[in-house]
Short mmCIF file of N, CA and C and ligand atoms in Angstrom, two decimals:
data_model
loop_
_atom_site.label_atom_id
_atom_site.label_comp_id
_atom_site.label_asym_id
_atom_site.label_seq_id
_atom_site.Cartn_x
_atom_site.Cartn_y
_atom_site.Cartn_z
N UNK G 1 -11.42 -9.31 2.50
CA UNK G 1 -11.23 -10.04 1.24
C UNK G 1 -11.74 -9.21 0.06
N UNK G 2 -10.91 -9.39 -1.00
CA UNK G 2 -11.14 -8.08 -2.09
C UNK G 2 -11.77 -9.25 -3.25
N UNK G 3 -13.18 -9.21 -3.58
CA UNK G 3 -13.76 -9.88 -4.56
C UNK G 3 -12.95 -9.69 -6.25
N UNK G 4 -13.81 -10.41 -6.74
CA UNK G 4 -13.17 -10.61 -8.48
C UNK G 4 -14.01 -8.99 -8.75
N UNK G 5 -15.54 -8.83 -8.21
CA UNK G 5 -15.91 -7.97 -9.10
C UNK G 5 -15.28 -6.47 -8.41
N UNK G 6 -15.04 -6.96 -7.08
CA UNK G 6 -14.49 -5.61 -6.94
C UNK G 6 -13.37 -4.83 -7.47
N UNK G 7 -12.85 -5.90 -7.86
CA UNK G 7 -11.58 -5.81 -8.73
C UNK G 7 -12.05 -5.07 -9.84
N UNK G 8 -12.80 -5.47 -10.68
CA UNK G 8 -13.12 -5.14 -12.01
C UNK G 8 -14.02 -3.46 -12.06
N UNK G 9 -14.83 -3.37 -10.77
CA UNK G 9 -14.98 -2.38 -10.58
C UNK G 9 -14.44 -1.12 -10.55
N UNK G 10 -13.15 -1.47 -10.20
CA UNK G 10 -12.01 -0.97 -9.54
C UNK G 10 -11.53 0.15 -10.77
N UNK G 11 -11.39 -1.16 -11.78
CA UNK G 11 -10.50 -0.76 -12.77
C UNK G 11 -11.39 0.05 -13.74
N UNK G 12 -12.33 -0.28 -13.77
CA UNK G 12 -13.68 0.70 -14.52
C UNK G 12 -13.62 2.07 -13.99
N UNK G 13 -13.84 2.07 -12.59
CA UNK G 13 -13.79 3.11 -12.29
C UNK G 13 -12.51 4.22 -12.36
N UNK G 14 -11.62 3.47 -12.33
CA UNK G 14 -10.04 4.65 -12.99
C UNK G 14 -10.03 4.86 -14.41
N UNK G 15 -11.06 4.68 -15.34
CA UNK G 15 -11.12 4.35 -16.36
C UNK G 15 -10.40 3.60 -17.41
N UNK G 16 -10.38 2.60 -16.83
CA UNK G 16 -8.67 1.60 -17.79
C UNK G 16 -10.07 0.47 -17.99
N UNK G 17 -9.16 0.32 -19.80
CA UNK G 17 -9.94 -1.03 -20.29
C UNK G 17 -9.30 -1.86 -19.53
N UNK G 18 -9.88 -2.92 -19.55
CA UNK G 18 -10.33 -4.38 -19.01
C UNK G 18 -9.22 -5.42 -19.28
N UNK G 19 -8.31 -5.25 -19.46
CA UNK G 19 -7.34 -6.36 -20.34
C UNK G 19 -6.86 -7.03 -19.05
N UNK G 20 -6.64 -8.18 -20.03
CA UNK G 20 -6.14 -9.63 -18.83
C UNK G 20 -5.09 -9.37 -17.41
N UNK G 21 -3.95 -8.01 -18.27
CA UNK G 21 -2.88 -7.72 -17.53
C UNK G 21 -3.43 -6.82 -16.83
N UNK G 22 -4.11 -6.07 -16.62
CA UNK G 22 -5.13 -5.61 -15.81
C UNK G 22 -5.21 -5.77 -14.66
N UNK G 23 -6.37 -6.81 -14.82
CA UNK G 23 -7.00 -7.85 -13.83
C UNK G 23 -5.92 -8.29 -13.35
N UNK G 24 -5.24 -8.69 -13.70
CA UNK G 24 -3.89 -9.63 -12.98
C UNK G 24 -3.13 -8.85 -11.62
N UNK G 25 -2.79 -7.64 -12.41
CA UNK G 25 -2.46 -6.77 -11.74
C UNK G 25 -3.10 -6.27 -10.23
N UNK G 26 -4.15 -5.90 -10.54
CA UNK G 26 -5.17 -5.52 -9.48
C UNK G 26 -5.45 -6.57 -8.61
N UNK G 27 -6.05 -7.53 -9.22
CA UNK G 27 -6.08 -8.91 -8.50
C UNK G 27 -4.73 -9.40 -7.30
N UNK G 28 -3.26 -9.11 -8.37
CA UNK G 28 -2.54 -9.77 -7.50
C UNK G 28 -2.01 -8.59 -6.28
N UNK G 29 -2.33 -7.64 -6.65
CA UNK G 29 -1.95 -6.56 -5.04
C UNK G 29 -3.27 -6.75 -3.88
N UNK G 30 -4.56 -6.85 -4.34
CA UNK G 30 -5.76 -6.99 -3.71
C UNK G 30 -5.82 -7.87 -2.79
N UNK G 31 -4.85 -9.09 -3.10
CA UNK G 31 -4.96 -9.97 -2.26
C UNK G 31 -3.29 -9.50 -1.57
N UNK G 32 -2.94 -8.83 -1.31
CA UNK G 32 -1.29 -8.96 -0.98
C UNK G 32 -1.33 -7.90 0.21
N UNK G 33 -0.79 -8.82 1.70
CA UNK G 33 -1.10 -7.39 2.58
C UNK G 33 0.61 -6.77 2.44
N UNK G 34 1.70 -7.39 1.88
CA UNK G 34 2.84 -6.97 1.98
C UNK G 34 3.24 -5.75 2.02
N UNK G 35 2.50 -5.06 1.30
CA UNK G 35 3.28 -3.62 0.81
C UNK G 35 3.90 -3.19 0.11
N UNK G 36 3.95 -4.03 -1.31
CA UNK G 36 4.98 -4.80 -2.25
C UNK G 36 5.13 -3.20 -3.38
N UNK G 37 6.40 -3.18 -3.73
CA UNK G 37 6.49 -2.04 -4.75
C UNK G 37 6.16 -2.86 -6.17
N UNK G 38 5.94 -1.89 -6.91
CA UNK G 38 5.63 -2.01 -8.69
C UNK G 38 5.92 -3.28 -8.87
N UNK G 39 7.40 -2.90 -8.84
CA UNK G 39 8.67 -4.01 -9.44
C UNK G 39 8.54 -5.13 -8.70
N UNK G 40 7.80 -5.35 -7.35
CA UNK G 40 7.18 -6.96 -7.03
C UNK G 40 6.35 -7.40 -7.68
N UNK G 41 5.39 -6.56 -7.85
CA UNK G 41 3.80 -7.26 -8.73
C UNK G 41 4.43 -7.54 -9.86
N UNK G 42 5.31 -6.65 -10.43
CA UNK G 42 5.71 -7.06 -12.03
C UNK G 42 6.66 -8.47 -12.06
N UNK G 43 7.70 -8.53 -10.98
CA UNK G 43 8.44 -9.90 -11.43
C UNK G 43 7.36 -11.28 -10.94
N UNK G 44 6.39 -10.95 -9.74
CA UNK G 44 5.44 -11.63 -9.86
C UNK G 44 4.76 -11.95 -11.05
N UNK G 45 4.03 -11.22 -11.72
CA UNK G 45 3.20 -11.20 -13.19
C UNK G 45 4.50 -12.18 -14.09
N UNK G 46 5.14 -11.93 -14.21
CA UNK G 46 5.94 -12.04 -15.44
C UNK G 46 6.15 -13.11 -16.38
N UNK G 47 5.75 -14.09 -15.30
CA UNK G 47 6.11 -15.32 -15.80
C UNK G 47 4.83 -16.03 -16.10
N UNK G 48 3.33 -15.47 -15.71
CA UNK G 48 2.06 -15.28 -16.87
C UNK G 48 1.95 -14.69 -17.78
N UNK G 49 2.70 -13.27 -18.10
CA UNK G 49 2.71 -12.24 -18.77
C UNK G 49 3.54 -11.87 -19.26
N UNK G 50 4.48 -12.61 -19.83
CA UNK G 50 5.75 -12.44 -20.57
C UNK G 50 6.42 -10.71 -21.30
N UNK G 51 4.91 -10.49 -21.89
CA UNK G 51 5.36 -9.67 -23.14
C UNK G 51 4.71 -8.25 -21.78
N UNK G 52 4.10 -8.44 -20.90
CA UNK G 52 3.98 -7.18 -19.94
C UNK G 52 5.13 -6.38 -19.79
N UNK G 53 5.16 -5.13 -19.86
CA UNK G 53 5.70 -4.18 -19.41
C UNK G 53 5.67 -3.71 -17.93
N UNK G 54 6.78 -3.14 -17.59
CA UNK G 54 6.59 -2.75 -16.30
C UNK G 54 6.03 -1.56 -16.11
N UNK G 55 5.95 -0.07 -17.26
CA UNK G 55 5.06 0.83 -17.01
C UNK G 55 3.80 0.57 -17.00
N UNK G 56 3.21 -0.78 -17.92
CA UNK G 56 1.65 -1.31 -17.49
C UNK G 56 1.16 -1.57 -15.81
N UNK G 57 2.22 -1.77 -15.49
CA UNK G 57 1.85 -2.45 -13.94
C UNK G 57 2.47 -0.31 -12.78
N UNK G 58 2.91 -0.27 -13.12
CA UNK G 58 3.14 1.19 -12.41
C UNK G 58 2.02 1.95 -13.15
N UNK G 59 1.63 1.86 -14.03
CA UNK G 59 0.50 2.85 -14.59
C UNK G 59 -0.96 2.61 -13.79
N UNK G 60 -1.37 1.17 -14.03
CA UNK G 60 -1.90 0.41 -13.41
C UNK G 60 -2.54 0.79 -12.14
N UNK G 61 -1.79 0.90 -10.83
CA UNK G 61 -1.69 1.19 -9.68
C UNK G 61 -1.57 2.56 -9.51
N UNK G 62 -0.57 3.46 -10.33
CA UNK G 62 -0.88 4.69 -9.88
C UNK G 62 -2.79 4.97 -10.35
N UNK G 63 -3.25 4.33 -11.50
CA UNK G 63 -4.07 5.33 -11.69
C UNK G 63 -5.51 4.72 -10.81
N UNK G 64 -5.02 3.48 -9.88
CA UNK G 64 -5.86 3.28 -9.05
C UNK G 64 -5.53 4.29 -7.56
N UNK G 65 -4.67 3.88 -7.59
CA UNK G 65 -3.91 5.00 -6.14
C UNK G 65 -4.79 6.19 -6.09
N UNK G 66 -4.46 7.38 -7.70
CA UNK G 66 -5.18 8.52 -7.38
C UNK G 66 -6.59 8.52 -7.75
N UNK G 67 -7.54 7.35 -7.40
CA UNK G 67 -8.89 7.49 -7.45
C UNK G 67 -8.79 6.86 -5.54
N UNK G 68 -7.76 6.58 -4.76
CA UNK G 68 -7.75 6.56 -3.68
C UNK G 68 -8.37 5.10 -3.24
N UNK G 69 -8.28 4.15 -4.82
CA UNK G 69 -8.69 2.89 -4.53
C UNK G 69 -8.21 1.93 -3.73
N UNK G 70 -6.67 2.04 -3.85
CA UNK G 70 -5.03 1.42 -3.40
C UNK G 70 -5.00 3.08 -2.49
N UNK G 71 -3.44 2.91 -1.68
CA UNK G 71 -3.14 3.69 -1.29
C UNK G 71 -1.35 3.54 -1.94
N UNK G 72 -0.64 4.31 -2.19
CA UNK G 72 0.57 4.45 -2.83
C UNK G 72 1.50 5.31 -1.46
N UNK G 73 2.56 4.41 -0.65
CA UNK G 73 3.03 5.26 0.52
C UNK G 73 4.65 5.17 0.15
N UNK G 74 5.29 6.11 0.50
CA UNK G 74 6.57 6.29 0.85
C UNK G 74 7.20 6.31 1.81
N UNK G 75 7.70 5.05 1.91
CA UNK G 75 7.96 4.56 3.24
C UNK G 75 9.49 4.22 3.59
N UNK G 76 10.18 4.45 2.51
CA UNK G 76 11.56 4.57 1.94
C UNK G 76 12.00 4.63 1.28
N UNK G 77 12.69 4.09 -0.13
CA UNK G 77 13.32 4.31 -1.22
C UNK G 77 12.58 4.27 -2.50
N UNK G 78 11.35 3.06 -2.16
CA UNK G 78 10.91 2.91 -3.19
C UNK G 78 8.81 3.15 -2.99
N UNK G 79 8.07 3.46 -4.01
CA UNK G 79 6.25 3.41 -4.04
C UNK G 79 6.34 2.16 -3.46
N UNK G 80 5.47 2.10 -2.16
CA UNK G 80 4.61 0.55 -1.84
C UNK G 80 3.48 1.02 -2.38
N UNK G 81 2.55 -0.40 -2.96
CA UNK G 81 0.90 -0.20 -2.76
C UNK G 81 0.48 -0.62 -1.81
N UNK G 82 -0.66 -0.26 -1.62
CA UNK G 82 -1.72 -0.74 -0.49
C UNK G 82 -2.88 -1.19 -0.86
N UNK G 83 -3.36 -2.30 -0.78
CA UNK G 83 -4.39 -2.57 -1.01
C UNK G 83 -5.84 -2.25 -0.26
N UNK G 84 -5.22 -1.94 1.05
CA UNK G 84 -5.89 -1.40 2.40
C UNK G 84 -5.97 0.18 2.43
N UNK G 85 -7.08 0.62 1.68
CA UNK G 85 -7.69 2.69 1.44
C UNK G 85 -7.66 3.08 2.63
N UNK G 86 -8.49 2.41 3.50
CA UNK G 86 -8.90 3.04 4.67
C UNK G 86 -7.75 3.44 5.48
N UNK G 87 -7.62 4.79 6.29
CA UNK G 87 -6.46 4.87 6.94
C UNK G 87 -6.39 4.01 8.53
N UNK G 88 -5.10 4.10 8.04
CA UNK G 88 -4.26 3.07 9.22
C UNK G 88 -2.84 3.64 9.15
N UNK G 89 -2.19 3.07 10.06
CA UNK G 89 -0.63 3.36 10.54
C UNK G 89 -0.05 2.32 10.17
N UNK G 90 1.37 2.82 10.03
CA UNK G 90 2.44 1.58 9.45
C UNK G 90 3.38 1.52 10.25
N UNK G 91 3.88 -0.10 10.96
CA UNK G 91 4.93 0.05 11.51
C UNK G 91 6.38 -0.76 10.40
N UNK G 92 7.31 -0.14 10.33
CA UNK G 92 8.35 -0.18 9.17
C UNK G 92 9.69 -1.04 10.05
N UNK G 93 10.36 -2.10 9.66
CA UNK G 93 11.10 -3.02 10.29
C UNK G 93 12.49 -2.17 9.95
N UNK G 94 13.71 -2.02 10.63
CA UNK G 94 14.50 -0.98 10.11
C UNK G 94 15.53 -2.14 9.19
N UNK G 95 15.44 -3.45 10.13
CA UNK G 95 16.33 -4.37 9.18
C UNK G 95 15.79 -4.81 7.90
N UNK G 96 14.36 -5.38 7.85
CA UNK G 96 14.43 -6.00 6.79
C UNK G 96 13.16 -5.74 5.74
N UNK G 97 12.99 -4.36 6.25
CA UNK G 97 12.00 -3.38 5.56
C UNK G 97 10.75 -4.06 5.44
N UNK G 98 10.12 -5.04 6.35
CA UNK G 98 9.03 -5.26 6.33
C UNK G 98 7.75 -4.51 7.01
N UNK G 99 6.75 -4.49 6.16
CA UNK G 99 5.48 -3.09 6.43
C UNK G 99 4.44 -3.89 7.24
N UNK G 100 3.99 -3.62 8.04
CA UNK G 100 3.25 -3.92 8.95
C UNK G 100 1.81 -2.95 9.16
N UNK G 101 0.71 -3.37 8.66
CA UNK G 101 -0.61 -2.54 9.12
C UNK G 101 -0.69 -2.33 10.86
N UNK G 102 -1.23 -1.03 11.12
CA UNK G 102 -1.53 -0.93 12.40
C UNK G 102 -2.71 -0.21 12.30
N UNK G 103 -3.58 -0.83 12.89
CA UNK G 103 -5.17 -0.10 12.61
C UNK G 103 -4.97 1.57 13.40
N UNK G 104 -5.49 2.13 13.24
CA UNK G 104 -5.77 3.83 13.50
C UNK G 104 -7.30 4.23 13.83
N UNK G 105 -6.82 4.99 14.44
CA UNK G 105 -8.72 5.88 15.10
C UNK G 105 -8.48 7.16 14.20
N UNK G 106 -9.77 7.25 14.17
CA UNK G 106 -9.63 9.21 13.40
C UNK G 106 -9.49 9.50 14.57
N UNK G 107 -8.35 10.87 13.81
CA UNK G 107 -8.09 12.00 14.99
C UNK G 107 -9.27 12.51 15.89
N UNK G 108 -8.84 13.00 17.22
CA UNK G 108 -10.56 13.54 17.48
C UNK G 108 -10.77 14.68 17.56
N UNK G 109 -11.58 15.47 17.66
CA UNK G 109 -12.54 16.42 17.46
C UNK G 109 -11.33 17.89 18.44
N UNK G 110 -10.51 17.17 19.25
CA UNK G 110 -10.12 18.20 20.39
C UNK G 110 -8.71 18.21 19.20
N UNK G 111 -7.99 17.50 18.91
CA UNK G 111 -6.83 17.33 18.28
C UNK G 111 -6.99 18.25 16.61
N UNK G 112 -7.92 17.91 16.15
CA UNK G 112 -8.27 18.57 14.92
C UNK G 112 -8.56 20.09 15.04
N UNK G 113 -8.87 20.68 16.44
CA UNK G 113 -9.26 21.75 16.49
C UNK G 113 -7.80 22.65 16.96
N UNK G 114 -6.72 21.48 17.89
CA UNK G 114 -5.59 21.93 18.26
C UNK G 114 -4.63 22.41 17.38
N UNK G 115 -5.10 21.37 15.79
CA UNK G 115 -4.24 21.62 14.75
C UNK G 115 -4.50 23.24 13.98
N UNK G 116 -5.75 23.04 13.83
CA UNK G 116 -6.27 23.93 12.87
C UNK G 116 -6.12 25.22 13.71
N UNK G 117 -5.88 25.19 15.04
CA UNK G 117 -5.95 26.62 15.77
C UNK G 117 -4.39 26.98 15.93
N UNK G 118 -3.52 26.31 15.92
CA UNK G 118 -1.96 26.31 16.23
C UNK G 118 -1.10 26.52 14.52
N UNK G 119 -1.61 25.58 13.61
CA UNK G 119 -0.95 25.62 12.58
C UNK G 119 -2.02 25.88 11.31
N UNK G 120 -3.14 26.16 11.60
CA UNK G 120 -3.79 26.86 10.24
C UNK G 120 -3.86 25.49 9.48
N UNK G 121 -4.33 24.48 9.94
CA UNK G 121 -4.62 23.44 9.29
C UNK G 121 -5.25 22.43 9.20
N UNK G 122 -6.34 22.15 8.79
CA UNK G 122 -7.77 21.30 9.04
C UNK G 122 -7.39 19.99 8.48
N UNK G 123 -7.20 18.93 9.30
CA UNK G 123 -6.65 17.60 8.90
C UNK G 123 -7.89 16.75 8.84
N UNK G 124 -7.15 15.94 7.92
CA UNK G 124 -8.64 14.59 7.18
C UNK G 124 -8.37 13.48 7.89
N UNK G 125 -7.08 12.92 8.11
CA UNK G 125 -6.67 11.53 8.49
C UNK G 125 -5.17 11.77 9.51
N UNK G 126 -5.47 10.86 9.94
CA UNK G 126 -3.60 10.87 10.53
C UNK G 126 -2.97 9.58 9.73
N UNK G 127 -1.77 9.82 9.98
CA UNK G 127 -1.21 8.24 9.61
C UNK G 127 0.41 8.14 9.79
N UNK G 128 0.64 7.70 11.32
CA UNK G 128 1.72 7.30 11.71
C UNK G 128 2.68 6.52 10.98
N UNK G 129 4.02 6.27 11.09
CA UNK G 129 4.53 5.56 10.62
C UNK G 129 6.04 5.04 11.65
N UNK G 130 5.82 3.78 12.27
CA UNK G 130 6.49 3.49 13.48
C UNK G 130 7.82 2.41 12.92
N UNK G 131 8.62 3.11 13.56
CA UNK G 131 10.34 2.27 13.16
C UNK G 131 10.65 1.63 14.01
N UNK G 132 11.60 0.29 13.67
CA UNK G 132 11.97 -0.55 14.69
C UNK G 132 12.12 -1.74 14.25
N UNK G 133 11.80 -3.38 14.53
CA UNK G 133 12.17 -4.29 14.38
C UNK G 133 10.81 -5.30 14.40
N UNK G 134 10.96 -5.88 13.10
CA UNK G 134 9.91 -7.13 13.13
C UNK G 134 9.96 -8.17 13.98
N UNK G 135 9.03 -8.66 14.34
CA UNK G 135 9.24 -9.73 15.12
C UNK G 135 10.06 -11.20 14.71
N UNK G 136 10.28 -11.16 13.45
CA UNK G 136 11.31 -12.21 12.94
C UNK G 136 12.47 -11.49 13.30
N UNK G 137 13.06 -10.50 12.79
CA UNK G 137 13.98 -9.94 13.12
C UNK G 137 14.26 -9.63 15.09
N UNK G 138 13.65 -9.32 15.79
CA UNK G 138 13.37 -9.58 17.37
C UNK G 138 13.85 -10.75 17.19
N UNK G 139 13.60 -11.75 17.05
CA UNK G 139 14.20 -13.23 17.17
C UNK G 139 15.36 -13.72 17.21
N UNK G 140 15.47 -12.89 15.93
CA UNK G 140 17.22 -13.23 15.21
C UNK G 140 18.21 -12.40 16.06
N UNK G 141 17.89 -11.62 16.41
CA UNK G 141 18.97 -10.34 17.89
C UNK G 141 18.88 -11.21 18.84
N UNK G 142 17.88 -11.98 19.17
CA UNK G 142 17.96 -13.04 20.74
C UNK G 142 18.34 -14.23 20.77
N UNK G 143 18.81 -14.47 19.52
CA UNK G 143 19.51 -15.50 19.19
C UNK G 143 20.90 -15.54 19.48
N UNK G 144 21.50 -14.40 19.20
CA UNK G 144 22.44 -13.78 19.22
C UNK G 144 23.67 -13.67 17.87
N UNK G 145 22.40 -14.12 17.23
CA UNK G 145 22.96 -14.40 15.37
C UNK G 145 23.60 -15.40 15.24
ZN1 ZN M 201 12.39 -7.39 10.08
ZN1 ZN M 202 -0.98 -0.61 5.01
#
């Protein structure tokens, strides 16, 4: 659960004043495990925030993203946020593009050494990303539509 002050913290720390659309912003991805792009939080907001812009809400998030507050993934056509920093794996629905958290282990100690000795490359995190079918969608195939 992502507190009010953590929120506000949040936004201090990317250095962005404090404004209502802000908070709103941050607030409403913090609580959202969806995976929702820009343009969700914004038609979400909109109808509190009339006169909001949509580069406020993409500005917003990127400049939490690159303090590594959010995580910002490309997972197909369009930026998801993440409200969830810590790494984890994503499994991706092929029908109905729904994002799914899958918790992750750090790589280990034998794998990191396999990398860095084979490809000259010292890795920080892994982070899978698994295709296939949501379990709503599983349903709807056994149904037989
Ligand atoms: Zn699905
Ligand atoms: Zn995630």
């Amino acid at each position: 659960m992502e507190s009010h002050e953590r929120v506000l913290s949040d936004l201090k720390r990317a250095g962005l004043k404090l404004t209502p659309q802000r908070m709103a912003i941050a607030r409403e991805l913090a609580g959202d495990t969806s995976h929702p792009t820009a343009q969700d939080l914004y038609e979400r907001l909109l109808p509190a925030f009339p006169t909001m812009s949509f580069a406020t809400v993409y500005n917003t998030l990127d400049a939490l993203a690159k303090l590594g507050l959010v995580r910002s993934l490309r997972l197909g056509t369009a930026v998801r946020f993440d409200p969830n920093a810590a790494p984890h794996h994503h499994a991706v629905c092929d029908r109905c593009g729904r994002v799914v958290d899958v918790p992750a282990q750090a790589p280990s100690p034998a794998l990191r050494k396999n990398i860095a000795k084979t490809f000259g490359f010292s890795i920080r995190a892994e982070e899978r990303c698994y295709r296939g079918l949501c379990d709503l969608c599983t349903e709807d195939n056994q149904q037989g539509r």
